[in-house]
GROMACS .gro file of C-alpha atoms in nm:
model
  228
    1MET     CA    1   0.045  -0.083  -0.012
    2ASP     CA    2   0.140   0.356  -0.133
    3ASN     CA    3   0.121   0.680   0.105
    4MET     CA    4  -0.167   0.763  -0.057
    5GLU     CA    5  -0.357   0.484  -0.013
    6LEU     CA    6  -0.228   0.464   0.310
    7GLY     CA    7  -0.342   0.875   0.368
    8GLU     CA    8  -0.689   0.765   0.223
    9ASN     CA    9  -0.773   0.480   0.392
   10LEU     CA   10  -0.670   0.641   0.756
   11ASN     CA   11  -0.894   0.921   0.623
   12GLU     CA   12  -1.201   0.689   0.543
   13ILE     CA   13  -1.164   0.448   0.866
   14LEU     CA   14  -1.120   0.774   1.104
   15LYS     CA   15  -1.311   1.024   0.956
   16LEU     CA   16  -1.032   1.273   0.999
   17GLU     CA   17  -1.078   1.611   0.915
   18ASN     CA   18  -0.735   1.689   0.863
   19GLU     CA   19  -0.512   1.555   0.658
   20PRO     CA   20  -0.218   1.340   0.798
   21VAL     CA   21   0.152   1.510   0.711
   22ALA     CA   22   0.413   1.317   0.620
   23ILE     CA   23   0.794   1.465   0.706
   24LYS     CA   24   1.106   1.344   0.575
   25TRP     CA   25   1.432   1.451   0.729
   26SER     CA   26   1.724   1.518   0.449
   27VAL     CA   27   2.084   1.470   0.459
   28LYS     CA   28   2.061   1.758   0.079
   29GLU     CA   29   1.850   1.971  -0.028
   30PRO     CA   30   1.577   1.728  -0.264
   31LYS     CA   31   1.581   1.840  -0.622
   32ASN     CA   32   1.229   1.765  -0.720
   33VAL     CA   33   1.087   1.905  -0.409
   34GLU     CA   34   0.996   2.373  -0.440
   35LYS     CA   35   1.139   2.529  -0.106
   36GLU     CA   36   0.904   2.666   0.094
   37GLU     CA   37   0.910   3.035   0.042
   38GLY     CA   38   0.966   3.306   0.298
   39LYS     CA   39   1.045   3.184   0.676
   40SER     CA   40   0.778   2.990   0.912
   41ARG     CA   41   0.793   2.815   1.212
   42PHE     CA   42   0.825   2.415   1.241
   43CYS     CA   43   0.463   2.441   1.371
   44ASN     CA   44   0.346   2.650   1.100
   45LYS     CA   45   0.486   2.418   0.841
   46LEU     CA   46   0.289   2.101   0.942
   47ILE     CA   47   0.012   2.307   0.912
   48LYS     CA   48   0.115   2.424   0.517
   49ALA     CA   49   0.092   2.063   0.458
   50MET     CA   50  -0.246   1.959   0.606
   51ASP     CA   51  -0.403   2.247   0.397
   52GLY     CA   52  -0.207   2.071   0.062
   53GLU     CA   53   0.188   2.202   0.020
   54ILE     CA   54   0.438   2.031  -0.039
   55PHE     CA   55   0.800   2.178   0.027
   56TYR     CA   56   1.114   2.089   0.155
   57ALA     CA   57   1.243   2.395   0.395
   58THR     CA   58   1.627   2.479   0.538
   59LEU     CA   59   1.747   2.635   0.898
   60GLU     CA   60   1.694   2.972   0.634
   61GLU     CA   61   1.334   2.898   0.655
   62GLU     CA   62   1.249   2.857   0.975
   63GLU     CA   63   1.094   3.153   1.219
   64CYS     CA   64   1.186   2.937   1.506
   65MET     CA   65   1.456   2.941   1.730
   66GLY     CA   66   1.288   2.596   1.859
   67GLY     CA   67   1.181   2.475   1.544
   68ALA     CA   68   1.584   2.505   1.429
   69ARG     CA   69   1.703   2.345   1.731
   70TYR     CA   70   1.482   2.047   1.790
   71SER     CA   71   1.441   1.936   1.464
   72GLY     CA   72   1.850   1.923   1.408
   73LEU     CA   73   1.885   2.195   1.181
   74LYS     CA   74   2.026   2.405   1.406
   75ASP     CA   75   2.313   2.322   1.727
   76MET     CA   76   2.234   2.472   2.026
   77HIS     CA   77   2.512   2.602   2.163
   78GLU     CA   78   2.523   2.846   1.842
   79TYR     CA   79   2.216   3.061   2.049
   80PRO     CA   80   2.255   3.365   2.277
   81ALA     CA   81   2.304   3.313   2.601
   82ASN     CA   82   1.955   3.366   2.757
   83VAL     CA   83   1.838   3.097   2.509
   84GLN     CA   84   2.087   2.851   2.599
   85SER     CA   85   1.953   2.894   2.928
   86GLY     CA   86   1.609   2.932   2.880
   87ALA     CA   87   1.590   3.293   3.076
   88PHE     CA   88   1.401   3.479   2.792
   89MET     CA   89   1.080   3.194   2.873
   90VAL     CA   90   1.086   3.321   3.247
   91PRO     CA   91   0.885   3.665   3.127
   92LYS     CA   92   0.691   3.473   2.929
   93GLY     CA   93   0.526   3.249   3.184
   94LEU     CA   94   0.618   2.908   3.066
   95TYR     CA   95   0.868   2.862   3.310
   96LYS     CA   96   0.898   2.984   3.659
   97ASP     CA   97   1.290   2.963   3.650
   98ILE     CA   98   1.595   2.881   3.449
   99PRO     CA   99   1.643   2.572   3.686
  100ALA     CA  100   1.316   2.459   3.597
  101VAL     CA  101   1.390   2.565   3.205
  102GLN     CA  102   1.730   2.360   3.273
  103ARG     CA  103   1.558   2.051   3.401
  104SER     CA  104   1.318   2.034   3.151
  105ARG     CA  105   1.507   2.059   2.857
  106LYS     CA  106   1.744   1.693   3.046
  107ASN     CA  107   1.431   1.509   2.933
  108GLU     CA  108   1.370   1.635   2.586
  109ILE     CA  109   1.431   1.518   2.257
  110TYR     CA  110   1.572   1.680   1.983
  111ILE     CA  111   1.765   1.547   1.657
  112ASN     CA  112   2.128   1.560   1.642
  113PRO     CA  113   2.270   1.832   1.458
  114GLY     CA  114   2.537   1.836   1.173
  115ILE     CA  115   2.368   1.603   0.972
  116PHE     CA  116   2.011   1.718   0.807
  117ASN     CA  117   2.015   1.986   0.602
  118ALA     CA  118   1.662   2.005   0.494
  119ILE     CA  119   1.322   1.891   0.595
  120ILE     CA  120   1.054   1.784   0.405
  121PHE     CA  121   0.686   1.851   0.456
  122SER     CA  122   0.342   1.680   0.233
  123PRO     CA  123  -0.026   1.605   0.318
  124LEU     CA  124   0.031   1.198   0.311
  125ASN     CA  125  -0.189   1.118   0.045
  126LYS     CA  126   0.072   1.301  -0.236
  127ALA     CA  127   0.364   1.201  -0.064
  128GLU     CA  128   0.624   1.117  -0.290
  129PHE     CA  129   0.892   1.021  -0.069
  130GLU     CA  130   0.907   0.753   0.184
  131PRO     CA  131   0.842   0.998   0.519
  132ASP     CA  132   1.004   0.917   0.879
  133VAL     CA  133   0.722   1.007   0.992
  134ILE     CA  134   0.345   1.088   1.037
  135PHE     CA  135   0.185   1.384   1.211
  136ILE     CA  136  -0.221   1.349   1.279
  137LEU     CA  137  -0.377   1.660   1.421
  138CYS     CA  138  -0.719   1.498   1.557
  139ASN     CA  139  -1.011   1.415   1.832
  140ALA     CA  140  -0.951   1.264   2.123
  141GLN     CA  141  -1.167   0.981   1.997
  142GLN     CA  142  -0.990   0.913   1.698
  143GLY     CA  143  -0.587   0.909   1.859
  144MET     CA  144  -0.772   0.677   2.171
  145GLU     CA  145  -0.838   0.449   1.810
  146ILE     CA  146  -0.500   0.435   1.729
  147LEU     CA  147  -0.329   0.342   2.009
  148HIS     CA  148  -0.564   0.091   2.006
  149ALA     CA  149  -0.440  -0.033   1.644
  150ASN     CA  150  -0.072   0.063   1.702
  151SER     CA  151  -0.128  -0.207   2.032
  152TYR     CA  152  -0.400  -0.479   1.869
  153ASP     CA  153  -0.109  -0.686   1.739
  154SER     CA  154   0.185  -0.577   1.945
  155GLY     CA  155   0.097  -0.515   2.245
  156LYS     CA  156   0.300  -0.180   2.228
  157HIS     CA  157   0.226   0.150   2.438
  158GLY     CA  158   0.259   0.469   2.261
  159MET     CA  159   0.483   0.776   2.452
  160GLY     CA  160   0.281   1.037   2.586
  161ALA     CA  161   0.410   1.409   2.529
  162ASP     CA  162   0.469   1.597   2.791
  163ALA     CA  163   0.412   2.061   2.760
  164VAL     CA  164   0.722   2.057   2.485
  165PRO     CA  165   0.727   2.204   2.170
  166VAL     CA  166   0.588   2.017   1.879
  167CYS     CA  167   0.895   1.993   1.710
  168SER     CA  168   1.061   1.780   2.007
  169SER     CA  169   0.730   1.580   2.059
  170MET     CA  170   0.545   1.531   1.768
  171ALA     CA  171   0.851   1.493   1.509
  172ALA     CA  172   1.183   1.454   1.699
  173SER     CA  173   1.057   1.200   1.980
  174PRO     CA  174   0.900   0.955   1.707
  175TYR     CA  175   1.174   1.005   1.504
  176MET     CA  176   1.410   0.902   1.769
  177THR     CA  177   1.270   0.664   1.975
  178GLY     CA  178   1.087   0.476   1.703
  179LYS     CA  179   0.743   0.456   1.915
  180VAL     CA  180   0.387   0.630   1.845
  181THR     CA  181   0.372   0.964   2.034
  182TYR     CA  182   0.024   1.117   2.138
  183GLY     CA  183  -0.020   1.475   2.304
  184PHE     CA  184  -0.139   1.837   2.370
  185GLY     CA  185   0.122   2.011   2.202
  186ASP     CA  186   0.240   2.315   2.389
  187VAL     CA  187   0.072   2.658   2.443
  188ALA     CA  188   0.306   2.888   2.214
  189SER     CA  189   0.234   2.580   1.897
  190ARG     CA  190  -0.116   2.579   1.973
  191GLN     CA  191  -0.180   2.945   1.921
  192SER     CA  192   0.066   2.961   1.633
  193MET     CA  193  -0.123   2.685   1.396
  194ASN     CA  194  -0.487   2.808   1.549
  195ILE     CA  195  -0.605   2.495   1.651
  196SER     CA  196  -0.963   2.403   1.852
  197PRO     CA  197  -0.900   2.292   2.252
  198GLU     CA  198  -1.052   1.983   2.147
  199GLU     CA  199  -0.775   1.870   1.905
  200ILE     CA  200  -0.503   1.660   2.045
  201MET     CA  201  -0.176   1.501   1.863
  202VAL     CA  202  -0.075   1.217   1.745
  203SER     CA  203   0.278   1.117   1.513
  204ILE     CA  204   0.356   0.744   1.412
  205PRO     CA  205   0.700   0.647   1.272
  206ALA     CA  206   0.625   0.620   0.912
  207SER     CA  207   0.717   0.251   0.951
  208ASP     CA  208   0.499   0.187   1.178
  209LEU     CA  209   0.193   0.326   0.893
  210PRO     CA  210   0.111   0.039   0.697
  211ARG     CA  211   0.065  -0.192   1.030
  212ILE     CA  212  -0.175   0.039   1.186
  213VAL     CA  213  -0.430   0.088   0.913
  214SER     CA  214  -0.433  -0.249   0.877
  215ASN     CA  215  -0.505  -0.322   1.203
  216LEU     CA  216  -0.776  -0.016   1.215
  217ARG     CA  217  -0.936  -0.145   0.917
  218GLU     CA  218  -0.944  -0.520   1.153
  219MET     CA  219  -1.036  -0.363   1.468
  220ARG     CA  220  -1.372  -0.246   1.266
  221THR     CA  221  -1.481  -0.562   1.219
  222LYS     CA  222  -1.439  -0.580   1.587
  223MET     CA  223  -1.749  -0.478   1.863
  224PHE     CA  224  -1.622  -0.218   2.072
  225PHE     CA  225  -1.507  -0.069   1.707
  226LYS     CA  226  -1.797  -0.135   1.508
  227GLU     CA  227  -1.962   0.147   1.396
  228GLU     CA  228  -2.311   0.219   1.442
   0.00000   0.00000   0.00000
């Protein structure tokens, strides 16, 4: 089953309102995909792809310091001291003080810098490349069914994401851990993406997607998941 079929099956089975997004990290800038015009935050790139855009972005197109750092496009040590310490987040109300920021960062996941130069974004049903991660913006019921489908034949559990940036929790985390990840996003990304209070986020390592889609289809024949 190719990406178009997988995307169409996900939409059909779960009745998704938002198109799943395919994300791929690339060592080189791709020649067969258009470069993003202008700058945007990593989380807004996801919205662009949900709305049908296909593009790649480099560090030059990343507007957010967190987006550049967590996605592996820039080394944290290249930032000024107030960014490295997290001091700039204290007045914003994200943390009470710098020690809290530093403790939080010890548990945050990011892509190692210096490896990738570009990230490709596309609606899943239009992706002509092999993605690394599939990002889904959905409601709680749909997210619950994805997690059940992940466990259905494997017994594996998804990984819950804390209130860290989406570029970490919903992109770097499933890439680095290989685990289905679910969460609510963080206050900055939810505002920037203009998503509703009811929506949650789920990201799937692309290698797990065919299995999960197949399981969702089979689960529809079972008692708890039959449609009325």
